[in-house]
PDB file of C-alpha atoms in Angstrom:
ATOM      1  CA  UNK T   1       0.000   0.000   0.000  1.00 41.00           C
ATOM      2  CA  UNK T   2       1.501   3.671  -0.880  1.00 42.00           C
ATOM      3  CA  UNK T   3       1.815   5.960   2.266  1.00 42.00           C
ATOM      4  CA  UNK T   4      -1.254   8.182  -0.129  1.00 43.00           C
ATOM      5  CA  UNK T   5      -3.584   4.929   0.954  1.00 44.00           C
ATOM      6  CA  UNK T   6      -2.697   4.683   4.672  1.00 45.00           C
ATOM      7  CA  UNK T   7      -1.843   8.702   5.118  1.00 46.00           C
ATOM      8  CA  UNK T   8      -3.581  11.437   7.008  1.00 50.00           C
ATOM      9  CA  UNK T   9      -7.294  10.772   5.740  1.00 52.00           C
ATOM     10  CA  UNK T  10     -10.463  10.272   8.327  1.00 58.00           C
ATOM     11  CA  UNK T  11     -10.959   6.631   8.804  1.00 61.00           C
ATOM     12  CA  UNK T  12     -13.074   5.305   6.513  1.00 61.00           C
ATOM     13  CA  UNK T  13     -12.596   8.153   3.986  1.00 57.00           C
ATOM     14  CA  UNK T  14     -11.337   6.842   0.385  1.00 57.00           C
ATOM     15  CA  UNK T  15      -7.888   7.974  -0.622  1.00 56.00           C
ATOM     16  CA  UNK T  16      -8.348  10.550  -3.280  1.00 58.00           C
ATOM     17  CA  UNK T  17      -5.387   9.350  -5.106  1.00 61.00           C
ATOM     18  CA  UNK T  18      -6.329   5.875  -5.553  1.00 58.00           C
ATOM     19  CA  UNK T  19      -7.079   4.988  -8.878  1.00 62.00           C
ATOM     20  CA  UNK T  20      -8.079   1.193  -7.964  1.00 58.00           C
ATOM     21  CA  UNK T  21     -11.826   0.801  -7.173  1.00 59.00           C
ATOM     22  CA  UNK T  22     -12.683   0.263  -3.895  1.00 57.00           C
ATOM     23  CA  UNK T  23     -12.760  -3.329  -2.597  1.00 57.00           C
ATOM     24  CA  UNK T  24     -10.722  -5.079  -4.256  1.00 55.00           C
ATOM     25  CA  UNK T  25      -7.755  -5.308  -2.009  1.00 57.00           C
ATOM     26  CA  UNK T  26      -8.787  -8.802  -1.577  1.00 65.00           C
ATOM     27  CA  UNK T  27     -11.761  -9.781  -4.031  1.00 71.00           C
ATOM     28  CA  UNK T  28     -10.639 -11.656  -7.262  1.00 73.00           C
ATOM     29  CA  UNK T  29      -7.158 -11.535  -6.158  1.00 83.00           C
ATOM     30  CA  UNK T  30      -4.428 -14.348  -4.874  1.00 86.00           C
ATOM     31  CA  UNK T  31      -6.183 -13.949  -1.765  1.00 87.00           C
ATOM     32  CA  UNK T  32      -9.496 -15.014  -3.214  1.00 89.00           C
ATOM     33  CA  UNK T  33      -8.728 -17.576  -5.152  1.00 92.00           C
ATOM     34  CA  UNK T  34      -6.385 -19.284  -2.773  1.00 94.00           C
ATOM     35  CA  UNK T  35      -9.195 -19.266  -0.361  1.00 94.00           C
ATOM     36  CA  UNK T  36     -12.037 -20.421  -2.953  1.00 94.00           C
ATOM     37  CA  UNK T  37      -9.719 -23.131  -4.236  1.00 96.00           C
ATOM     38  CA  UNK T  38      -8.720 -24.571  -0.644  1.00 96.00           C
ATOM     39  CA  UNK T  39     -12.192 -24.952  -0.149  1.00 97.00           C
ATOM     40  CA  UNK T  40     -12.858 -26.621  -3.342  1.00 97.00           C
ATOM     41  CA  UNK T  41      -9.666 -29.328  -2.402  1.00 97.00           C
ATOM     42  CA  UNK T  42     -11.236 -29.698   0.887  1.00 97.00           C
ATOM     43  CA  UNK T  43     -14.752 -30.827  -0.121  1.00 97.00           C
ATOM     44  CA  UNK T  44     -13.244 -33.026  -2.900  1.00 97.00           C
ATOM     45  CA  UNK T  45     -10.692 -34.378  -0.581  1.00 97.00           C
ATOM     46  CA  UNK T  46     -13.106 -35.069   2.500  1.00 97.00           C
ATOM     47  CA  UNK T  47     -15.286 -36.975   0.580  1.00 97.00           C
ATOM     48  CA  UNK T  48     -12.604 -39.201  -0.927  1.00 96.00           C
ATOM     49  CA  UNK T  49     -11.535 -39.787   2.706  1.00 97.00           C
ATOM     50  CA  UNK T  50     -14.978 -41.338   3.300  1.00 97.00           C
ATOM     51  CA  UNK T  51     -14.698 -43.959   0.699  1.00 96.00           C
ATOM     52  CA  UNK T  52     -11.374 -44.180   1.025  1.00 96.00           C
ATOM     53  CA  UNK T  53     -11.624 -45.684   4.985  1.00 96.00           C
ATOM     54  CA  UNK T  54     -14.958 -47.501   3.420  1.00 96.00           C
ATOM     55  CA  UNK T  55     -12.723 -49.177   0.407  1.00 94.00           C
ATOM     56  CA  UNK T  56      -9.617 -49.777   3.522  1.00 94.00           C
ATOM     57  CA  UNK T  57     -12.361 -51.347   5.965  1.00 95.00           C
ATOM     58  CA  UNK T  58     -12.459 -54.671   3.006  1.00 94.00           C
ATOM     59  CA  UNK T  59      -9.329 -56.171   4.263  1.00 92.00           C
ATOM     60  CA  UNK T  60     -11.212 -57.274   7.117  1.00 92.00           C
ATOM     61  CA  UNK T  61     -13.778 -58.997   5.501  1.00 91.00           C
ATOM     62  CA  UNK T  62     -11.568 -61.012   3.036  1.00 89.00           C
ATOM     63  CA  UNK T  63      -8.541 -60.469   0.256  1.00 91.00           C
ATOM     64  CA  UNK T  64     -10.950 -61.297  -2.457  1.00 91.00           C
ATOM     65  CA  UNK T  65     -13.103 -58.279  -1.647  1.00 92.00           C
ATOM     66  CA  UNK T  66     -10.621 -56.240  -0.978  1.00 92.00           C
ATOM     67  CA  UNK T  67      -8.302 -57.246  -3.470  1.00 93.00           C
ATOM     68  CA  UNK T  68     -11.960 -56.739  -6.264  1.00 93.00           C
ATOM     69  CA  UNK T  69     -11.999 -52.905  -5.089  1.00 93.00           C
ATOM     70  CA  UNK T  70      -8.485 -52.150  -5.569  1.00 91.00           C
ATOM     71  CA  UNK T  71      -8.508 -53.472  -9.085  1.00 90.00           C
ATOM     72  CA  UNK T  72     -11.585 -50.825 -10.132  1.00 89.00           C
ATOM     73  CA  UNK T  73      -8.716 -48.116  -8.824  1.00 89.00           C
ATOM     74  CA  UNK T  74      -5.625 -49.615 -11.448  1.00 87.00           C
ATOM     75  CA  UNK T  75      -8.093 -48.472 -14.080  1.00 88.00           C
ATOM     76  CA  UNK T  76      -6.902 -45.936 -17.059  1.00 89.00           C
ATOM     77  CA  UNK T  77     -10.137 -43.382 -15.859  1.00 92.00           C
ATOM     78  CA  UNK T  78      -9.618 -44.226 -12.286  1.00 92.00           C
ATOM     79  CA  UNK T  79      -5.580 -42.982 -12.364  1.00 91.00           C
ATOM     80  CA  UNK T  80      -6.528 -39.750 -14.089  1.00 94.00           C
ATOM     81  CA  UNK T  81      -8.680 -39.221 -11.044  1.00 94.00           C
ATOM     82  CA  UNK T  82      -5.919 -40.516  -8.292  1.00 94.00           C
ATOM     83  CA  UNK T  83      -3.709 -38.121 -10.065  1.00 95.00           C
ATOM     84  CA  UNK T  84      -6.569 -35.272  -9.922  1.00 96.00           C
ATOM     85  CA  UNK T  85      -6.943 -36.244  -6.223  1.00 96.00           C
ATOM     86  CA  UNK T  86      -3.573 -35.938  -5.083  1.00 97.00           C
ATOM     87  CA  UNK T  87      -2.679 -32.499  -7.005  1.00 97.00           C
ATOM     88  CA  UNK T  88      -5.740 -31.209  -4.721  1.00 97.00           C
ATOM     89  CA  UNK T  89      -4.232 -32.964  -1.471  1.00 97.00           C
ATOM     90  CA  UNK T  90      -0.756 -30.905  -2.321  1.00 97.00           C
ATOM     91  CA  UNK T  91      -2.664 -27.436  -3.479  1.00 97.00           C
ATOM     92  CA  UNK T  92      -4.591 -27.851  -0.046  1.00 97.00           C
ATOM     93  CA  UNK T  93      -1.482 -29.011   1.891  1.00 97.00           C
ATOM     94  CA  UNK T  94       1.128 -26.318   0.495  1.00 97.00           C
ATOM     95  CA  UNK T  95      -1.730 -23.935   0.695  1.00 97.00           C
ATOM     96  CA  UNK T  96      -2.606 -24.974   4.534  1.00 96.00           C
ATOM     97  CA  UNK T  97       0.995 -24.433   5.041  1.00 97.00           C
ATOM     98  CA  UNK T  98       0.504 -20.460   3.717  1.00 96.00           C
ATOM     99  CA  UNK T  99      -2.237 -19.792   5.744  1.00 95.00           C
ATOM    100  CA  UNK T 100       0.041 -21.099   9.214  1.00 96.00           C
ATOM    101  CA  UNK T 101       2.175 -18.708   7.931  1.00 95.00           C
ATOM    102  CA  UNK T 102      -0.394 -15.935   6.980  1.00 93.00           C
ATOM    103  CA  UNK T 103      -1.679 -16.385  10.491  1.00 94.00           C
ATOM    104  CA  UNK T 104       1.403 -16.678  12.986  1.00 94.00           C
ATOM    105  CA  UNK T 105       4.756 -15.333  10.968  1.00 92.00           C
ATOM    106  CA  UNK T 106       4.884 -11.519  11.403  1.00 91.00           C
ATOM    107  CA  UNK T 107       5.509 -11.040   7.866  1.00 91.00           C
ATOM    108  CA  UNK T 108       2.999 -13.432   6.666  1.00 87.00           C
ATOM    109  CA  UNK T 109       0.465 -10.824   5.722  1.00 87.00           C
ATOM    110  CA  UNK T 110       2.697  -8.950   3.928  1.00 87.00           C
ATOM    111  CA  UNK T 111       3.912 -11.763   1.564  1.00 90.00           C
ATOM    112  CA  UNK T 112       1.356 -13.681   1.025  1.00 89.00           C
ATOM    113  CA  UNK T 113       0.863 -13.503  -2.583  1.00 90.00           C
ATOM    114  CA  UNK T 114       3.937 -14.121  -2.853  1.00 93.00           C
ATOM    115  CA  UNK T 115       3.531 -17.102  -0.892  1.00 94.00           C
ATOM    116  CA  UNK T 116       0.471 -17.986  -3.255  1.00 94.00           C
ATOM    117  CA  UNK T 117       2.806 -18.467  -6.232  1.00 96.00           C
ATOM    118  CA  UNK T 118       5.515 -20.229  -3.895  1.00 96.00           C
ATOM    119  CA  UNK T 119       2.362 -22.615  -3.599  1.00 96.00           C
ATOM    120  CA  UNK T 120       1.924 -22.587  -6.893  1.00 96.00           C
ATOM    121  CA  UNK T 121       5.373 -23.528  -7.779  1.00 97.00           C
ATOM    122  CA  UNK T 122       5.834 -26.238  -5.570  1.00 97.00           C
ATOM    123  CA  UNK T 123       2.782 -27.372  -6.466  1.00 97.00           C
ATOM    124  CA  UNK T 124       4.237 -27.567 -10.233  1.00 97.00           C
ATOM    125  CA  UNK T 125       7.187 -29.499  -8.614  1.00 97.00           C
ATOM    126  CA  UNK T 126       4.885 -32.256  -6.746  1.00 96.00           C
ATOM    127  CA  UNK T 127       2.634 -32.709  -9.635  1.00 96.00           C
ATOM    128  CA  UNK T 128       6.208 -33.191 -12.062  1.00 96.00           C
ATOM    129  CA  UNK T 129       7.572 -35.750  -9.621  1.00 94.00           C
ATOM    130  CA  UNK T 130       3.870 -37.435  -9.251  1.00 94.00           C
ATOM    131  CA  UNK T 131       1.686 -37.408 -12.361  1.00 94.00           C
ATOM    132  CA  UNK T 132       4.199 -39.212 -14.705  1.00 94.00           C
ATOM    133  CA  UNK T 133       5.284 -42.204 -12.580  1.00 93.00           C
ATOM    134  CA  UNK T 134       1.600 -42.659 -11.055  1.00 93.00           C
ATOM    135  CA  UNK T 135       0.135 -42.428 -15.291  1.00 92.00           C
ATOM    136  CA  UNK T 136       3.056 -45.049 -16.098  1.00 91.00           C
ATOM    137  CA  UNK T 137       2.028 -47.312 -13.585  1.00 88.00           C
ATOM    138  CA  UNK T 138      -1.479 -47.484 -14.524  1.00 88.00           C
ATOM    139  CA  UNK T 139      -1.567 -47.342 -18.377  1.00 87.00           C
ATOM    140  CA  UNK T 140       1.007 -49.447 -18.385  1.00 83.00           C
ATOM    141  CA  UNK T 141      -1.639 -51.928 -17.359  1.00 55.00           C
ATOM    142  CA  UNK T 142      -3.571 -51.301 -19.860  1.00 55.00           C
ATOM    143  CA  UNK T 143      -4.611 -54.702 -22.200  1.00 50.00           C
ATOM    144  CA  UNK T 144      -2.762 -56.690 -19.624  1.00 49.00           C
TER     145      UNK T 144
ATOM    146  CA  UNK F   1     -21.815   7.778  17.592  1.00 43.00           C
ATOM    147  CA  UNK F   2     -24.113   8.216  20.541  1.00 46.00           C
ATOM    148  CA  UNK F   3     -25.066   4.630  21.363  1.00 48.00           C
ATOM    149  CA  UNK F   4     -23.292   1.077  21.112  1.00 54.00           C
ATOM    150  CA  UNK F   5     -25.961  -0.313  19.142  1.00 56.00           C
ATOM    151  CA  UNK F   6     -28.793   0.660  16.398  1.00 58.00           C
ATOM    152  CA  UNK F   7     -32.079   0.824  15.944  1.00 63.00           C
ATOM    153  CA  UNK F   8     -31.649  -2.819  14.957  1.00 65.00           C
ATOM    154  CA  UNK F   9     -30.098  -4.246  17.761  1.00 68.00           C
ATOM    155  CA  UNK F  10     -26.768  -4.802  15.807  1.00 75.00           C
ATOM    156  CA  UNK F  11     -23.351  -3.391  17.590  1.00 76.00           C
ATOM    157  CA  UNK F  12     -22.014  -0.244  15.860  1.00 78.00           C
ATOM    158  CA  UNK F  13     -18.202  -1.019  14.447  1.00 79.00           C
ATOM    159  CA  UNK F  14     -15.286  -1.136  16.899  1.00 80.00           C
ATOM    160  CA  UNK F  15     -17.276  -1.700  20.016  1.00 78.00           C
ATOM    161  CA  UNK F  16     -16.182  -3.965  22.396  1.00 75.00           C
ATOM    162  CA  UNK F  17     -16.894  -7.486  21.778  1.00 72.00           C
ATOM    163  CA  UNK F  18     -18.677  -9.488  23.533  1.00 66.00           C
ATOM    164  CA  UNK F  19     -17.135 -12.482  25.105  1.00 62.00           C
ATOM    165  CA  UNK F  20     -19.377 -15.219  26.980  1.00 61.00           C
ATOM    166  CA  UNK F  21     -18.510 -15.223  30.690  1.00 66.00           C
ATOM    167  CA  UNK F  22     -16.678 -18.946  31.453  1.00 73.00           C
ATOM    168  CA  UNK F  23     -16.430 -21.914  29.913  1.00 85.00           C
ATOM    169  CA  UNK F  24     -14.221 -22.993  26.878  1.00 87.00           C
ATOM    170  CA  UNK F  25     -13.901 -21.509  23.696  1.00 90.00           C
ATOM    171  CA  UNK F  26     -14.180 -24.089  21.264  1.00 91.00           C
ATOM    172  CA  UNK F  27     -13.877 -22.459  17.842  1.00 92.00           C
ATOM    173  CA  UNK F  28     -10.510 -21.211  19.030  1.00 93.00           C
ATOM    174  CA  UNK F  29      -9.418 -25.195  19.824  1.00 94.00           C
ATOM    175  CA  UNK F  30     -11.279 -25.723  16.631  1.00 95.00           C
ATOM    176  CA  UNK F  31      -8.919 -23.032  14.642  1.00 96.00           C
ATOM    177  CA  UNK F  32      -6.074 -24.128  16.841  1.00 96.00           C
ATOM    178  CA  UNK F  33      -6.321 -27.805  15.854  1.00 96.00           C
ATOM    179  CA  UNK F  34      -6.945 -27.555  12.176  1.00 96.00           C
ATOM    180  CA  UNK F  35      -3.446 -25.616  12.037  1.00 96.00           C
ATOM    181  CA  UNK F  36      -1.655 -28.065  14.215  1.00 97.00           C
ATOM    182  CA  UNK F  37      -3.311 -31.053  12.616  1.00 97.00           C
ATOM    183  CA  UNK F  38      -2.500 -29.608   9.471  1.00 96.00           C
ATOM    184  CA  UNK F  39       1.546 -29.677   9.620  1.00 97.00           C
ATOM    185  CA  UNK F  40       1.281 -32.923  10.964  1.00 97.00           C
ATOM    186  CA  UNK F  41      -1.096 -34.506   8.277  1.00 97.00           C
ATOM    187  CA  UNK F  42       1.105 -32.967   5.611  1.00 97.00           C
ATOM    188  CA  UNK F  43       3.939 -35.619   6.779  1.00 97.00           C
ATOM    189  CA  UNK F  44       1.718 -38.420   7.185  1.00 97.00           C
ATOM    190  CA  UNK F  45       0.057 -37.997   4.094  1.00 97.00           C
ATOM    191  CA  UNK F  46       2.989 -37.494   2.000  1.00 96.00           C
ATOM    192  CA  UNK F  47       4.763 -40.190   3.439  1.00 96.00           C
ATOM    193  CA  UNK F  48       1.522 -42.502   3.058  1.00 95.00           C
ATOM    194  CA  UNK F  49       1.119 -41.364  -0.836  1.00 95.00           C
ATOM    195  CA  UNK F  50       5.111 -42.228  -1.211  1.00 95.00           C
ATOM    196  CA  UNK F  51       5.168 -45.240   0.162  1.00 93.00           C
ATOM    197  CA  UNK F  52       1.907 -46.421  -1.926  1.00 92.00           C
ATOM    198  CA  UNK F  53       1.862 -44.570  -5.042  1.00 92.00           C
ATOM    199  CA  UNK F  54       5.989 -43.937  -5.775  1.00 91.00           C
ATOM    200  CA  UNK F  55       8.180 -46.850  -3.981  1.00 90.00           C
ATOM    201  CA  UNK F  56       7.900 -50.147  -5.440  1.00 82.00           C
ATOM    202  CA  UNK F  57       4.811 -51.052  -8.369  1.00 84.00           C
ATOM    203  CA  UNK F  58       3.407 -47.929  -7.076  1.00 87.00           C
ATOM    204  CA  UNK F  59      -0.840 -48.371  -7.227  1.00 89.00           C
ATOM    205  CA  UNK F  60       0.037 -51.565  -9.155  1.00 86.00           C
ATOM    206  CA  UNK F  61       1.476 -53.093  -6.056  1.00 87.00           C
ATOM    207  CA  UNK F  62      -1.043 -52.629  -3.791  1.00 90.00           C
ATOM    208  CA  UNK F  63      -3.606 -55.454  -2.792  1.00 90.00           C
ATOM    209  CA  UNK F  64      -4.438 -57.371   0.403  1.00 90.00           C
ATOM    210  CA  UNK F  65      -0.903 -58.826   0.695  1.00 90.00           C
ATOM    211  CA  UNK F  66       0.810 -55.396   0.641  1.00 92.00           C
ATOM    212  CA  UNK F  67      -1.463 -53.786   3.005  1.00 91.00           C
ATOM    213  CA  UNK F  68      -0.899 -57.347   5.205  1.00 90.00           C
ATOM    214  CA  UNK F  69       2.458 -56.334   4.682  1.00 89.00           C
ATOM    215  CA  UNK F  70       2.429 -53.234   6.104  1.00 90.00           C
ATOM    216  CA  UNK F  71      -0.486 -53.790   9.169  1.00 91.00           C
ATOM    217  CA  UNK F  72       2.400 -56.531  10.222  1.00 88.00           C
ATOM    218  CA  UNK F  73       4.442 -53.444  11.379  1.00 90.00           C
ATOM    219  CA  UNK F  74       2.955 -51.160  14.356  1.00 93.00           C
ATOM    220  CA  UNK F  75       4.710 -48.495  12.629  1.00 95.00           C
ATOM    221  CA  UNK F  76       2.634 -48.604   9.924  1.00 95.00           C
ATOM    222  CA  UNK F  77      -0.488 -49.086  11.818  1.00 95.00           C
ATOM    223  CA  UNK F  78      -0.192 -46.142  14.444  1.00 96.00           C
ATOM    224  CA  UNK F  79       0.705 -43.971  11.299  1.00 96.00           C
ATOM    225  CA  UNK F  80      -2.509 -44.586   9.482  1.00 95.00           C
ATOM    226  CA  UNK F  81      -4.304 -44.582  13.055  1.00 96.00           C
ATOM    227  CA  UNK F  82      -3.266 -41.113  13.590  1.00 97.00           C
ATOM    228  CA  UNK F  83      -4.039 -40.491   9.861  1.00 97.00           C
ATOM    229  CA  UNK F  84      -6.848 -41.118  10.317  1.00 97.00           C
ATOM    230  CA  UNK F  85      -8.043 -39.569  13.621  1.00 98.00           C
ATOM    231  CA  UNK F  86      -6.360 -36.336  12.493  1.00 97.00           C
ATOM    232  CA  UNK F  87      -7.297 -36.101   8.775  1.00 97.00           C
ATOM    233  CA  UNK F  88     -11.488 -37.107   9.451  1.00 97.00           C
ATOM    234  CA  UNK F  89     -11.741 -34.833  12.332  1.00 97.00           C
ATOM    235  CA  UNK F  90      -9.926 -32.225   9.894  1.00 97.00           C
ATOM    236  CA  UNK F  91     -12.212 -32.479   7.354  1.00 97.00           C
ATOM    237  CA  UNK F  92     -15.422 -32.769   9.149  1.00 97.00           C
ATOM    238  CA  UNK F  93     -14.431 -29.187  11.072  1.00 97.00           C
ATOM    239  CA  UNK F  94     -13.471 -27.909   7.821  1.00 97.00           C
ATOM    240  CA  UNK F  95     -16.629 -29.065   6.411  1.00 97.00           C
ATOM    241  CA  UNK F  96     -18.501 -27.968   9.439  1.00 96.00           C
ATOM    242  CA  UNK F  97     -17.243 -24.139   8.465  1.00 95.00           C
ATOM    243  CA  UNK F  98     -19.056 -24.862   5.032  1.00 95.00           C
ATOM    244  CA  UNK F  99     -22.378 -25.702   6.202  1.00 96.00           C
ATOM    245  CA  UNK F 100     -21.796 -22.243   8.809  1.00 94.00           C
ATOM    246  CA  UNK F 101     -21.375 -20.393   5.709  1.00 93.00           C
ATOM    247  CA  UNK F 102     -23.679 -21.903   3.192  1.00 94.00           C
ATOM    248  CA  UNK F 103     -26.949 -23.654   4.806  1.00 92.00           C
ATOM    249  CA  UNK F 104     -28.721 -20.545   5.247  1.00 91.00           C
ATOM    250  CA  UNK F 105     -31.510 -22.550   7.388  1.00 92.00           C
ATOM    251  CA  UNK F 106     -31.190 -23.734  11.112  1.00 93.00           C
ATOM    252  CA  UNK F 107     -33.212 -27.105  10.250  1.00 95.00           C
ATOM    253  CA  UNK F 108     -30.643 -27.516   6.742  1.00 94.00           C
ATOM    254  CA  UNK F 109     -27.586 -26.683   9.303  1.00 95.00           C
ATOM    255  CA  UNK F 110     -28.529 -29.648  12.272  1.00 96.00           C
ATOM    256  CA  UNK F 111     -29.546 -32.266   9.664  1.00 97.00           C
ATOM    257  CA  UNK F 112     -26.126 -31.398   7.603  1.00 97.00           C
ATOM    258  CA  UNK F 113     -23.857 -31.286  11.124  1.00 97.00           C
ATOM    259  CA  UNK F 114     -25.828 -34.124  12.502  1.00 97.00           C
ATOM    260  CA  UNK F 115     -24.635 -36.182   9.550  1.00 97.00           C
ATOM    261  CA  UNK F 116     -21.174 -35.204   9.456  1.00 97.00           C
ATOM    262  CA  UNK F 117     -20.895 -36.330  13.225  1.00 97.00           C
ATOM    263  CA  UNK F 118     -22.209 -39.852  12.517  1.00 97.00           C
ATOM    264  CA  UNK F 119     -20.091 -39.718   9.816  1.00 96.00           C
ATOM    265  CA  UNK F 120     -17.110 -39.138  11.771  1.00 97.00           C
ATOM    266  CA  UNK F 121     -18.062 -41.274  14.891  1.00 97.00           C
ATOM    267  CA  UNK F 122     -18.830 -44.509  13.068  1.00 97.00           C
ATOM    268  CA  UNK F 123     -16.034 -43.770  10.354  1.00 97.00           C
ATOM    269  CA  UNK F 124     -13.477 -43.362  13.050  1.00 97.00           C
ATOM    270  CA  UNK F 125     -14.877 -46.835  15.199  1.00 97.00           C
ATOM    271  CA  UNK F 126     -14.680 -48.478  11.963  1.00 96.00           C
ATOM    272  CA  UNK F 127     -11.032 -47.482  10.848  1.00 96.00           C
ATOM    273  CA  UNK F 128      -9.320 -47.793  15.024  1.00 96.00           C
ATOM    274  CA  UNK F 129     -10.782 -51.518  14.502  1.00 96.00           C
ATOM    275  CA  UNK F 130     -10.048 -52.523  11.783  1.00 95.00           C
ATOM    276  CA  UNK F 131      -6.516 -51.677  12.071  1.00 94.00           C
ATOM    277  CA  UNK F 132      -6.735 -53.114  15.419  1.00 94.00           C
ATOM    278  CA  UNK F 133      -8.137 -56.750  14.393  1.00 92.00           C
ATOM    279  CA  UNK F 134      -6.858 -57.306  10.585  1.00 90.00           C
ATOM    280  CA  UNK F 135      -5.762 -60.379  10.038  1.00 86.00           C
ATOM    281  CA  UNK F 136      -2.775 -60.601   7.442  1.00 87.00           C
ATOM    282  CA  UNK F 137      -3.278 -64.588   7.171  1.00 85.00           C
ATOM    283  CA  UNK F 138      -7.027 -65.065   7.537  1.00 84.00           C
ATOM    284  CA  UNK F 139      -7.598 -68.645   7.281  1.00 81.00           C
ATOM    285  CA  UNK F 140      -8.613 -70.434   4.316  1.00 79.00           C
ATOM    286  CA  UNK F 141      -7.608 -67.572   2.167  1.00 80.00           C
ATOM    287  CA  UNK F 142      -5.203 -68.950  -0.893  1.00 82.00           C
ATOM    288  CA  UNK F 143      -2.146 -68.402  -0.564  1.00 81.00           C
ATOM    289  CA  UNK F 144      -1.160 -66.522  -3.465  1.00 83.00           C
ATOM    290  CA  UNK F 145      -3.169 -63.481  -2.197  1.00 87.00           C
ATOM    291  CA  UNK F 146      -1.735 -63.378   1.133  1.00 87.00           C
ATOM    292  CA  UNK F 147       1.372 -61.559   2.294  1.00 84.00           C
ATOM    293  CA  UNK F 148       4.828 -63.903   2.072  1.00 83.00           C
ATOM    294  CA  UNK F 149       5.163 -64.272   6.050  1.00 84.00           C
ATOM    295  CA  UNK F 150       2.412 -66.404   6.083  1.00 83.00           C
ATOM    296  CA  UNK F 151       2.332 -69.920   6.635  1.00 82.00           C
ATOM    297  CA  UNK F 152       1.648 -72.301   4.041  1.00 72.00           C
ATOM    298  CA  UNK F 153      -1.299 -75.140   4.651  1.00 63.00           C
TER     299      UNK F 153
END
């Protein structure tokens, strides 16, 4: 923010120099769409967790059954959507990270759009490492 | 500003909040423990997805003998214990924010946080015993889907 924003004006009054429009310091910004995107990851990552401990729970009623539900997640369709899942789990888990830092490092506030694109980045990384040897595994199955 | 509140009843900005005398604040705990849950889930669940999905046949690997392999280790099963204590409780207080700021209705709100409770109670009964009671080398099972440590018939 320039010192005309946080100068000598009556609180509340808008800063007669600022050309931006007011409220927008956060809308549609990193900020935004950090915070409408870790909520997105959540939902689809919560309810994965529910089948997830559902699909686990088999290996107590027998390898067969257990062993039938794993195949359905080696399929081609299935992999896209393990490798959809788990770039949401590191967007929410980077991005968790930002908000810790947001909320209890001093300077949090003050970088963190920069953080957002660290996110980002390392995010990039992850998905680089991930998506290729977890697509390899499972089309390589393919017409086996 | 001559009074603390309106003509509606609603505080005027910057007055002093109102704190409830006593008692524990549990959306701070709440706030607290998704934070600290948080770090430590990002561990656990990146060393779960590596050890499943990039070591070894990755997803290809895994069936009832590799997960027999791994329950054979406590290591392995107080990791996915905590995982999944810490990650369901996460997500149902994280989903439990959603329904605060999207089911509009107080009927809509107790049906949707009613359900996410018995989600989360049986969920977590069902996961502690399961991990608890697996057996690796249930008997009668052949012996080609079971885990190599067990004995042969």
């Amino acid at each position: 923010m320039s010192k005309t924003e946080t100068g000598s004006h009556a609180p509340g009054a808008l800063s007669p120099t600022s050309k931006r429009p007011a409220g927008t310091l956060y809308r549609g910004n990193e900020g935004m769409w950090s915070w409408v995107l870790h909520r997105i990851t959540g939902i689809a990552i919560f309810f994965f967790l529910l089948v997830h401990i559902l699909d686990t729970a088999l290996i107590r009623v027998s390898p067969e059954a257990y062993n039938a539900v794993m195949s359905s997640y080696k399929n081609p369709i299935m992999g896209l959507g393990e490798t959809a899942l788990v770039g949401a789990i590191a967007f929410h888990a980077f991005n968790g990270l930002r908000i810790i830092l947001v909320d209890f490092w001093t300077k949090g506030p003050k970088y963190q759009k920069v953080m957002f694109y660290v996110v980002i980045g390392l995010w990039v990384v992850t998905m680089l490492g991930f998506a290729p040897r977890h697509l390899i595994n499972v089309f390589s199955e393919v017409g086996n | 500003m001559s009074s603390t509140t309106d003509t509606l009843g609603l505080a005027s900005p910057r007055s002093p909040r109102s704190t409830p005398t006593g008692g524990v604040n549990w959306e701070k705990w709440g706030w607290i423990y998704m934070r600290a849950s948080g770090v430590i889930l990002v561990v656990l669940i990146f060393g779960h997805l590596f050890v499943n999905l990039m070591l070894g046949d990755g997803i290809k690997g895994i069936d009832f003998a590799f997960v027999g392999g791994k329950y054979a280790a406590p290591f392995w099963q107080i990791w996915d214990t905590a995982m999944l204590w810490l990650a369901l409780i996460h997500g149902a207080n994280g989903m439990r924010t959603l329904v605060n700021d999207y089911a509009t209705h107080v009927v809509t709100q107790r049906v949707l946080k009613g359900a996410l409770l018995f989600s989360v109670i049986t969920l977590l009964t069902l996961g502690t015993l399961v991990i608890y009671t697996f057996d690796p080398c249930p008997a009668g099972a052949p012996a080609n889907l079971l885990a190599s440590f067990c004995p042969v018939v």
